[in-house]
Short mmCIF file of C-alpha atoms and ligand atoms in Angstrom, two decimals:
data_model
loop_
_atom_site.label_atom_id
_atom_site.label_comp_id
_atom_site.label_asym_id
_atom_site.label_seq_id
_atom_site.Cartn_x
_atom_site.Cartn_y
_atom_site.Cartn_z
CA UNK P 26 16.10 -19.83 -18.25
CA UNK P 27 14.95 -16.71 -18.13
CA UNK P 28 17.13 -13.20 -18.34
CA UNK P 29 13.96 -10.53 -17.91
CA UNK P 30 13.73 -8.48 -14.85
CA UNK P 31 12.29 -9.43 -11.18
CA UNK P 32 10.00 -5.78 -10.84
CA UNK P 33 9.55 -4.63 -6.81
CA UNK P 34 7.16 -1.70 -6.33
CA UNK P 35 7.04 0.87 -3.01
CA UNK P 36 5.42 2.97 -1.89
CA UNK P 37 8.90 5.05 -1.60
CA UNK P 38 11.96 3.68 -0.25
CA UNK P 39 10.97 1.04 2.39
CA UNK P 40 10.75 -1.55 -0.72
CA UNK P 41 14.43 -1.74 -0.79
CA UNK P 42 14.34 -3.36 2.54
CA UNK P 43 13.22 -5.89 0.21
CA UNK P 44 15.01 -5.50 -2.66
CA UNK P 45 18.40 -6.24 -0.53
CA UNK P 46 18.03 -9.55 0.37
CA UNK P 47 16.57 -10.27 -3.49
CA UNK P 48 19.77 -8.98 -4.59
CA UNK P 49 21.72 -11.43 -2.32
CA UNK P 50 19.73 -14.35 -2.57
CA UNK P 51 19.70 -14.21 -6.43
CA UNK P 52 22.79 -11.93 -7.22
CA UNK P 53 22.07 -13.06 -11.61
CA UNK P 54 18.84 -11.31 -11.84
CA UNK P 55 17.91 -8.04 -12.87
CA UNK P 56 15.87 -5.92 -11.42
CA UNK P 57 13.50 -3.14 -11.33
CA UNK P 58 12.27 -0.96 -8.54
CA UNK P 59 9.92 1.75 -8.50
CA UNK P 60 9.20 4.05 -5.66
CA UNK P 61 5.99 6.08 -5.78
CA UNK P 62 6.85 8.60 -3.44
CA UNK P 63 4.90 11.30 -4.85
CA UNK P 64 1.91 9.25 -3.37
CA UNK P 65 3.71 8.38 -0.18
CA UNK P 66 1.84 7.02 2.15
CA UNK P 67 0.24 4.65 1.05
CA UNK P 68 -1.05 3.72 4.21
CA UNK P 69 -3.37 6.91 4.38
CA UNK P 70 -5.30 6.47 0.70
CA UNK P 71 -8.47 5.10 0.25
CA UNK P 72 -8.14 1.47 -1.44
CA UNK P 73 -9.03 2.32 -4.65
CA UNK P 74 -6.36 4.64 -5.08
CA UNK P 75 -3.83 2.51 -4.07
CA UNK P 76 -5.07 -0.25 -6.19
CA UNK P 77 -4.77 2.69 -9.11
CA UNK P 78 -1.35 3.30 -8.47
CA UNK P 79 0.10 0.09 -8.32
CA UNK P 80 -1.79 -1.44 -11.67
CA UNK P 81 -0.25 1.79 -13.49
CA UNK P 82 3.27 0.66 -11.83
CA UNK P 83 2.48 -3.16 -13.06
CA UNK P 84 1.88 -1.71 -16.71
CA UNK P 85 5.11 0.01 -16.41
CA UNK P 86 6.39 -3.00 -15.76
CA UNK P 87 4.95 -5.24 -18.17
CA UNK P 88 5.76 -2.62 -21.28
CA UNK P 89 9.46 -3.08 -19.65
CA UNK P 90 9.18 -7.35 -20.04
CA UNK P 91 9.78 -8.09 -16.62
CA UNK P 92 8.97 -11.20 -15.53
CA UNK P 93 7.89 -11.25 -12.04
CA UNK P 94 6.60 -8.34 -10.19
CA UNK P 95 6.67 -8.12 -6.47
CA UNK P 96 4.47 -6.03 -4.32
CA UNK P 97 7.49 -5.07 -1.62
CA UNK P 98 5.07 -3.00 0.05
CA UNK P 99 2.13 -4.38 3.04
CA UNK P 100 -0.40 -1.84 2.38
CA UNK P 101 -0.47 -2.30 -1.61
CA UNK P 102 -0.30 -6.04 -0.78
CA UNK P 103 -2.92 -6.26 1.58
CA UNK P 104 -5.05 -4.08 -0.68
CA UNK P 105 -4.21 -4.16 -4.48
CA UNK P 106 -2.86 -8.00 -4.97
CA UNK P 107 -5.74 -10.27 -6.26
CA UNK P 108 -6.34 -6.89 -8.78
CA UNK P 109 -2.72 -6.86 -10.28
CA UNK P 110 -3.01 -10.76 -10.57
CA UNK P 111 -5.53 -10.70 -12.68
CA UNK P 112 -4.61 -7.91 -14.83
CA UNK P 113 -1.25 -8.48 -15.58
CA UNK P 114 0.66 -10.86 -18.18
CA UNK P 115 3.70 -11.88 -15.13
CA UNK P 116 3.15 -13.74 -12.08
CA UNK P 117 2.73 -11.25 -8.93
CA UNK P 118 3.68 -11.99 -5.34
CA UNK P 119 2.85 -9.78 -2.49
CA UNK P 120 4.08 -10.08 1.35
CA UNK P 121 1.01 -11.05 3.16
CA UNK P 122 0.74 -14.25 2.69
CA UNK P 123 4.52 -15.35 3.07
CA UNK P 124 4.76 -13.48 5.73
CA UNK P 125 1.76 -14.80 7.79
CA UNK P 126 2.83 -18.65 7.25
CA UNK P 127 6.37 -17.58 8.67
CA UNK P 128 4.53 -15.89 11.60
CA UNK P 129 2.40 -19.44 11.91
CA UNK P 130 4.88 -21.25 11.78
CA UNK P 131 6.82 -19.29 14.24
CA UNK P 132 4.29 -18.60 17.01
CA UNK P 133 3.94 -21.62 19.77
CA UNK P 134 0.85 -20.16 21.81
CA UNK P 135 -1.10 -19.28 18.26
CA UNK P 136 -0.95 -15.12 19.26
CA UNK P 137 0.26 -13.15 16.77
CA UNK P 138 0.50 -9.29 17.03
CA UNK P 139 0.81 -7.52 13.38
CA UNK P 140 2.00 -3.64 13.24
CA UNK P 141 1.25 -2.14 10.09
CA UNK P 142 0.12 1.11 8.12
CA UNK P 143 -3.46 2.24 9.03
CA UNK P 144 -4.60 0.80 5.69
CA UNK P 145 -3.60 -2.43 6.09
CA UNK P 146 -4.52 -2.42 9.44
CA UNK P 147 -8.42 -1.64 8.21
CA UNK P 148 -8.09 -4.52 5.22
CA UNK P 149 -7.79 -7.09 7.95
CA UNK P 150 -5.45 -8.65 5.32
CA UNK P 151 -3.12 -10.35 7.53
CA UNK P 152 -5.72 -11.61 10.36
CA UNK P 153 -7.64 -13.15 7.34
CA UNK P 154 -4.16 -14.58 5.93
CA UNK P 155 -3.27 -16.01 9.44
CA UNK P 156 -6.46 -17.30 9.80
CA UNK P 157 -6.86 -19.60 6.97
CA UNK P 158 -3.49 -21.11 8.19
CA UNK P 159 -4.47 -21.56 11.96
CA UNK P 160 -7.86 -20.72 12.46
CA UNK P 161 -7.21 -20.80 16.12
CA UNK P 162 -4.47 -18.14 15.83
CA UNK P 163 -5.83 -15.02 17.80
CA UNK P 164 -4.44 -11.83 16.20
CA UNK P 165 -3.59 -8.32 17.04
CA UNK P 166 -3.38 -5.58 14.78
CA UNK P 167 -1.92 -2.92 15.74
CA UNK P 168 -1.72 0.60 13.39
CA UNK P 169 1.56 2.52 13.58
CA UNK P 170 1.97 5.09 11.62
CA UNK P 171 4.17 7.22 13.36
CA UNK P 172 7.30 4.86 12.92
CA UNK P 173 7.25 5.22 9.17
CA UNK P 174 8.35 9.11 9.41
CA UNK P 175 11.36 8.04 11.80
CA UNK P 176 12.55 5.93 9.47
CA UNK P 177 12.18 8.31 6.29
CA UNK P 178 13.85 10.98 8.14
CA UNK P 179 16.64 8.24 9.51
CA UNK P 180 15.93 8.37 13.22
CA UNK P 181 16.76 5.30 14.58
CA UNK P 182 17.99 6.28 18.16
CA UNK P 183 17.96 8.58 21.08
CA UNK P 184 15.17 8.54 23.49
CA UNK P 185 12.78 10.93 21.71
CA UNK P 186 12.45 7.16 19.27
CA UNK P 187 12.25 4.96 22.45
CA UNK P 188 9.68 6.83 23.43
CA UNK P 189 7.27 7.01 20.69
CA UNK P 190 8.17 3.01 19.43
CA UNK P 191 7.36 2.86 23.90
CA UNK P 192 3.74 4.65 22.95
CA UNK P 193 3.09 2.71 19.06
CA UNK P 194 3.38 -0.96 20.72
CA UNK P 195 1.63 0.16 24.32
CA UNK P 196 -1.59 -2.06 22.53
CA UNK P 197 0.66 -5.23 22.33
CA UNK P 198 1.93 -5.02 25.91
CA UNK P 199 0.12 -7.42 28.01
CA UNK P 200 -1.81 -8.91 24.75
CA UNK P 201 0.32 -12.38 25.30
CA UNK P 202 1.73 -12.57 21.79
CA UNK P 203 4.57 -14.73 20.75
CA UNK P 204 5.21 -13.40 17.34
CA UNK P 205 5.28 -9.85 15.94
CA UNK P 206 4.86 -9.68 12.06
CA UNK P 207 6.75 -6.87 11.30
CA UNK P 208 3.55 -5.69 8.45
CA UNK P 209 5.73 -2.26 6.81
CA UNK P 210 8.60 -2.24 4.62
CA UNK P 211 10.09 0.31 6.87
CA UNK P 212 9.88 -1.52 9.72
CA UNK P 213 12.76 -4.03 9.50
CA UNK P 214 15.13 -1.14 9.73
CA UNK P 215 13.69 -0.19 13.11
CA UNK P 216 13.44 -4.02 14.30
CA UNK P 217 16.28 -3.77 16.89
CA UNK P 218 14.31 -1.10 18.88
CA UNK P 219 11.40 -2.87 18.19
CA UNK P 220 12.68 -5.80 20.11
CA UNK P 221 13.94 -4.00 23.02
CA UNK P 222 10.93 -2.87 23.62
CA UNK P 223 8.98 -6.15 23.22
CA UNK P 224 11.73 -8.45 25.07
CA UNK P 225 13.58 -11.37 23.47
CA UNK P 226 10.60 -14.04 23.61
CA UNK P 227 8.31 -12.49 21.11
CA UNK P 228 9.92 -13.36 17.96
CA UNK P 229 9.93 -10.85 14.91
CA UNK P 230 8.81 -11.65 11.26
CA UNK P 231 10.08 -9.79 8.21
CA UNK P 232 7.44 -10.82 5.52
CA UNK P 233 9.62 -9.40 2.81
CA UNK P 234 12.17 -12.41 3.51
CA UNK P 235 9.98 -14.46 2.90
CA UNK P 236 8.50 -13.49 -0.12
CA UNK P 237 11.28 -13.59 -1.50
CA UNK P 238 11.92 -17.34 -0.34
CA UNK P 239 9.10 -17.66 -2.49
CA UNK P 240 10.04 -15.86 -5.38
CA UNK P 241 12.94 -18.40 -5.55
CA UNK P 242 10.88 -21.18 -5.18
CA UNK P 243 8.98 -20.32 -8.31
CA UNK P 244 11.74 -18.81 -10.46
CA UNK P 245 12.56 -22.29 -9.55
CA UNK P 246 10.17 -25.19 -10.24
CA UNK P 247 9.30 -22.89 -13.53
CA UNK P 248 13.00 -22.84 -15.09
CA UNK P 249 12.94 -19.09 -15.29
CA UNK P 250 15.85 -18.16 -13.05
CA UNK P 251 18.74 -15.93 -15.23
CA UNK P 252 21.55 -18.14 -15.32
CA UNK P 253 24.79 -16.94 -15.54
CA UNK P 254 24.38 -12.99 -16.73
CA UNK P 255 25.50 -9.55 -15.43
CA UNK P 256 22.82 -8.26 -14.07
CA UNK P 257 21.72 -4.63 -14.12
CA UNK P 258 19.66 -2.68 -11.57
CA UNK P 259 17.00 0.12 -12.56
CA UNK P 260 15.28 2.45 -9.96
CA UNK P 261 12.71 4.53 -10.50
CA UNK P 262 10.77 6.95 -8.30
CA UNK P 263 7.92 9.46 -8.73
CA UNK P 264 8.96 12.13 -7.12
CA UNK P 265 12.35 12.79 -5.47
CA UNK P 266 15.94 11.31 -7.71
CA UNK P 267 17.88 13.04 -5.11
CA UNK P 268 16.12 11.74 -1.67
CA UNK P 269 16.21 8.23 -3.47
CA UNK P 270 19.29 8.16 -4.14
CA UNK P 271 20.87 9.32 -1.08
CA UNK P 272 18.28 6.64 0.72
CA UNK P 273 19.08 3.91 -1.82
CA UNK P 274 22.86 3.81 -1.71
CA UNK P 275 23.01 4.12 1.86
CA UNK P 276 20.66 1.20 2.27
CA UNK P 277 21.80 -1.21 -0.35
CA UNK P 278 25.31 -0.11 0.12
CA UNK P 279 26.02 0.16 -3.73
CA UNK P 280 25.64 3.24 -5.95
CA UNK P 281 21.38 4.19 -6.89
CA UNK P 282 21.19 6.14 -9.74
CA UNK P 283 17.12 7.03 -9.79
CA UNK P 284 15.03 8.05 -12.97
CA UNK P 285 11.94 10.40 -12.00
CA UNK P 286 8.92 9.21 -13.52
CA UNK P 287 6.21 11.60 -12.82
CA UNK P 288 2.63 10.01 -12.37
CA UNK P 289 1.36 11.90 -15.55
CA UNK P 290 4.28 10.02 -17.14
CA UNK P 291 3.35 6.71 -15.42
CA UNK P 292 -0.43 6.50 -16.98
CA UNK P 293 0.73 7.74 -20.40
CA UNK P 294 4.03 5.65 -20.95
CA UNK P 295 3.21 2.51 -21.83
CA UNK P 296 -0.63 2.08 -22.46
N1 DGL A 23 5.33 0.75 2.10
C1 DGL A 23 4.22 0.87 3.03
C2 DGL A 23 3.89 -0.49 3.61
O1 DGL A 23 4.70 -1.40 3.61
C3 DGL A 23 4.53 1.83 4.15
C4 DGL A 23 4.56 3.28 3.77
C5 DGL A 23 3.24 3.82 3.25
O2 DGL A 23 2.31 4.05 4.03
O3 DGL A 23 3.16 4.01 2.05
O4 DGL A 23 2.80 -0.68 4.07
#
């Protein structure tokens, strides 16, 4: 038994997409999120930088005793995990992997279509991931970038968002996949319009799901689940209490109270 913290790192908000189903699939742990939206997007740094910012958010972590961190974000998955596994004292799980066996084992016809941030997109992360599963599997990436705005700003309807979802798949249309990995945290919250657009036989994959089917599974086997315990919930963000706030609570449908941790404050707190 084990009563430390699960830690989930964003980017920004799209984490929680994440965090959620955490919450209800293991309602006795706490947890820690932080959302680096002062260096939102991710999905437009160099890798370096976004392996930078995530090892400072691990060390936050790890001078907080968490436990377990997960990456609940593609792009500092795809780029930053093998990094953060090997410099931190906690067990770290990111999305790609979990997500690409569900996407194997869901696709029939071995095509698999992946949208993502541009930085994942250029990693290759998830073809590679897909490809040590089924080597066979054919897989197309696909870099959309303009979704992630709709969702920060809360579009998700009218025909203006049709439209440019319409123009973001266009490369998938005709490609013949059977599976979509949905490869962004904010993409889940768009998935319904995603679908429409894509028809009912290609079947969508949220990655954060199941990572944290896996999570489970090793809280598990490893006897460090919480047991019985209130739990308590800490957010933090880089930039913006207010915007994650607002976002949070209407999300998670409970009440966010954020702390701001600057990034100055982030590389001096706990080395
Ligand atoms: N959280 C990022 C991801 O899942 C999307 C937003 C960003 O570019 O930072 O890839």
């Amino acid at each position: 038994m084990n009563s430390a913290p699960l830690a989930f790192m964003d980017s920004g908000v799209g984490g929680l997409t994440i965090l959620k189903p955490a919450m209800a699939r293991l309602p006795s742990e706490s947890t820690l999120f932080f959302g680096d939206e002062a260096h939102l997007p991710y999905g437009e740094k160099q890798p370096q930088q976004v392996i930078d910012y995530s090892l400072a958010i691990g060390r936050f972590f790890a001078a907080r005793h968490a436990k377990m961190m997960i990456i609940a974000c593609n792009t500092a998955s795809a780029l930053a995990l093998p990094t953060l596994q090997t410099q931190l004292p906690f067990p770290v799980l990111g999305v790609v992997e979990p997500g690409s066996q569900t996407a194997v084992q869901a696709s029939s016809n071995h095509k698999i279509g992946v949208i993502a941030t541009r930085a994942t997109v250029t990693s290759h992360a998830y073809r590679d991931a897909i490809n040590q599963l089924d080597p066979v599997a054919e897989v197309v990436e696909v870099a959309c970038p303009t979704f992630i705005p709709l969702v920060e700003k809360g579009q998700y309807s009218g025909q203006a968002v049709r439209d440019l979802i319409a123009a973001g798949l266009q490369p998938l249309q005709g490609s013949g996949i059977d599976t979509l990995v949905l490869g962004c945290t904010h993409f889940p919250i768009i998935q319904d319009l995603i679908q429409a657009e894509l028809g009912p036989k290609v079947t969508l994959v949220d990655p954060g799901a199941a990572t944290i089917e896996q999570a489970t599974q090793w809280l598990t086997e490893h006897e460090q689940l919480a047991g019985n315990q209130t739990p308590y919930h800490d957010y933090y963000t880089s930039s913006d209490p207010a915007h994650f706030q607002r976002v949070g609570s209407e999300w998670l449908k409970r009440k966010v109270e954020a702390q701001l941790v600057t990034p100055n404050q982030l590389t001096q707190d706990d080395q």
